[in-house]
Amino acid sequence: MLGLKLPTDPRWVNIVEKNIEDILTDHAYCEQKATSTAISLIVSFPEYTELVQEMVALVKEEISHFKMVHDKILENGWTLGRDRKDEYVLQLITFFPKGGSRTTQLVHRLLYAALIEARSCERFRLLSEELEDKELAEFYRRLMVSEANHYTMFLGFARQYGDRKEVDKKWNDLLEFEAEIMKNLSKSETIHG
Ligand SMILES: [Fe+2]
Ligand SMILES: [Fe+2]
C-alpha cells in the first residue's frame, strides 16, 4: 500500500493508546503543518496555476482536519498543548540536496509532501483498525481516506512538473531512505514517531 517499503510495527498502537492526549496534540500540529505547507507552496510557486488552485482547496481541507482534531481534544476536556519537533520530518527533508532549478526544488518539495501524506495515511489506517476506542477508530478511518488522496495528488504533480523518469527514480530512492528512518521509529506516541 502507498509504496511504503516498511510497514509500521502494529505495537506502536499500544504505545499510542496509553496516551491519547499526546497523540491528538501531535496530530493537531501535523494538520497545521500540512496547512502551512500548502500555503508555502502557493507563495513559492505562484506561476504553477493548477498547483495553486489545488493548494487553495488543500488549505481549507487541512485546516478543517485541524479543527476536527482540536474539537476532539476539547471534547475530552483537554487544551491543545505545545508543538514538539517532528524528528521524522526533520530527518526526511535532508534527503535531497539543497538548491537546483526552481522545478527541481518544486519536485523535491512535492515528493516530501507526498511521502509525509503516505506515511500519515498508513498510520491512520493502523489506528482505524487497531484502536480499542471504536469512535476514535472511525475518526481515523475518515481521515485516512483524505490523506490517501493527498498522497496521490502530490505525487501526480511531481510527475507532471518534473521529468517522469527522473521523478520516479527520486521517489523510489526517497522511499528507501524513509524506510531506513522508520527502522528507528515506531516507539513514541506521535503520528510519525
Ligand atoms: Fe489532513
Ligand atoms: Fe493531508
XYZ file of C-alpha atoms and ligand atoms in Angstrom:
195
model
C 0.000 0.000 0.000
C 1.156 3.538 -0.821
C 4.519 2.270 -1.999
C 5.990 2.398 1.520
C 8.885 -0.010 1.954
C 8.477 -0.673 5.659
C 5.131 -1.088 7.401
C 4.700 0.335 10.900
C 5.093 -2.143 13.731
C 1.487 -2.599 14.975
C 2.755 -2.434 18.565
C 3.074 1.303 18.000
C -0.727 1.438 18.520
C -0.302 0.087 22.079
C 2.044 2.968 22.870
C -0.425 5.434 21.373
C -3.374 4.016 23.313
C -1.682 4.767 26.594
C -1.529 8.432 25.736
C -4.383 9.668 23.565
C -3.869 13.251 24.696
C -0.307 13.308 23.339
C -1.175 11.691 20.024
C -4.033 14.133 19.454
C -1.788 17.083 20.263
C 0.887 15.881 17.861
C -1.748 15.096 15.266
C -3.280 18.585 15.517
C 0.120 20.052 14.650
C 0.528 17.660 11.718
C -2.675 19.102 10.280
C -1.490 22.644 10.996
C 1.815 21.909 9.235
C 0.005 20.397 6.264
C -1.966 23.647 6.015
C 1.236 25.709 6.243
C 2.954 23.585 3.589
C 0.091 24.196 1.158
C 0.253 27.959 1.772
C 4.008 27.963 1.401
C 3.810 26.167 -1.972
C 1.429 28.889 -3.201
C 3.848 31.605 -2.086
C 6.942 29.920 -3.537
C 5.458 28.720 -6.860
C 2.688 31.149 -7.855
C 3.146 30.546 -11.601
C 2.087 26.887 -11.293
C -1.585 27.705 -11.694
C -3.015 24.230 -11.347
C -0.955 23.629 -8.214
C -2.087 26.952 -6.715
C -5.748 26.034 -7.295
C -5.318 22.634 -5.664
C -3.335 24.096 -2.761
C -6.137 26.544 -2.003
C -8.534 23.605 -1.723
C -5.993 21.732 0.384
C -5.527 24.625 2.826
C -9.273 24.524 3.525
C -9.305 20.763 3.942
C -6.237 20.576 6.201
C -7.407 23.400 8.454
C -10.762 21.607 8.762
C -8.817 18.490 9.845
C -7.025 20.644 12.389
C -10.400 21.748 13.724
C -11.658 18.145 13.881
C -8.664 17.154 15.992
C -8.880 20.291 18.113
C -12.566 19.565 18.763
C -11.636 16.046 19.857
C -9.117 17.458 22.317
C -11.754 19.811 23.740
C -14.385 17.024 23.903
C -12.035 15.165 26.213
C -11.716 18.196 28.449
C -8.120 18.920 27.399
C -6.421 22.027 25.994
C -4.133 21.928 22.965
C -0.538 21.574 24.188
C 2.675 22.890 22.671
C 4.168 21.567 19.467
C 7.092 19.136 19.550
C 9.837 18.586 16.999
C 8.884 16.051 14.349
C 12.152 14.073 14.138
C 10.811 12.004 11.264
C 10.147 15.014 9.051
C 13.397 16.729 10.084
C 15.372 13.669 9.007
C 13.354 13.096 5.856
C 13.890 16.586 4.449
C 17.666 16.186 4.495
C 17.495 13.689 1.623
C 17.594 15.866 -1.475
C 20.485 18.297 -1.910
C 19.541 21.946 -1.463
C 19.451 24.223 -4.498
C 18.926 23.307 -8.139
C 16.457 24.802 -10.584
C 13.064 26.039 -9.430
C 11.438 22.989 -10.971
C 13.854 20.681 -9.167
C 13.127 22.388 -5.850
C 9.404 22.145 -6.515
C 9.664 18.439 -7.347
C 11.616 17.790 -4.140
C 9.063 19.585 -2.010
C 6.207 17.741 -3.711
C 7.890 14.379 -3.115
C 8.487 15.143 0.568
C 4.841 16.163 0.899
C 3.670 13.003 -0.899
C 5.692 10.803 1.417
C 4.570 12.519 4.611
C 0.958 12.127 3.443
C 1.536 8.459 2.592
C 3.083 7.633 5.969
C 0.369 9.590 7.816
C -2.229 7.678 5.843
C -0.637 4.356 6.798
C -0.547 5.375 10.461
C -4.203 6.486 10.369
C -5.190 3.191 8.797
C -3.453 1.302 11.576
C -5.215 3.412 14.197
C -8.556 2.879 12.449
C -8.034 -0.895 12.535
C -6.429 -1.386 15.921
C -7.745 1.214 18.367
C -9.977 -0.191 21.110
C -11.945 3.069 21.184
C -14.286 2.498 18.213
C -15.343 6.114 17.924
C -11.758 7.256 17.652
C -11.061 4.402 15.206
C -13.841 5.672 12.942
C -12.451 9.213 13.212
C -9.115 7.929 11.893
C -10.741 5.889 9.146
C -12.304 9.006 7.662
C -9.024 10.926 7.843
C -7.147 8.044 6.234
C -9.239 8.373 3.069
C -8.427 12.108 2.778
C -4.697 11.605 3.260
C -4.588 8.892 0.591
C -5.982 11.410 -1.906
C -3.350 13.971 -0.874
C -0.545 11.491 -1.391
C -1.765 10.757 -4.925
C -2.171 14.446 -5.712
C 1.359 15.439 -4.605
C 2.980 12.551 -6.430
C 0.910 13.336 -9.533
C 2.084 16.976 -9.522
C 5.717 15.913 -9.114
C 5.389 13.651 -12.168
C 3.563 16.343 -14.120
C 6.066 19.145 -13.468
C 9.288 17.128 -13.482
C 10.776 14.618 -15.882
C 8.712 11.466 -15.351
C 11.618 9.001 -15.314
C 13.782 11.163 -13.084
C 10.913 11.774 -10.675
C 10.143 8.067 -10.405
C 13.790 7.347 -9.597
C 13.884 10.075 -6.948
C 10.628 8.805 -5.453
C 11.987 5.305 -5.191
C 15.231 6.495 -3.596
C 13.284 8.617 -1.128
C 11.132 5.612 -0.207
C 14.294 3.593 0.538
C 15.672 6.403 2.677
C 12.375 6.719 4.544
C 12.357 3.008 5.343
C 15.785 3.444 6.992
C 14.447 6.296 9.135
C 11.417 4.210 10.118
C 13.597 1.379 11.408
C 14.480 3.529 14.410
C 10.965 4.843 14.974
C 7.512 3.437 15.914
C 8.409 3.934 19.557
C 6.562 7.050 20.635
C 3.060 8.447 20.854
C 3.353 10.813 17.897
C 1.909 10.429 14.401
C 5.341 9.891 12.830
C 7.226 8.777 15.954
Fe -5.011 16.230 6.910
Fe -3.064 15.736 4.099
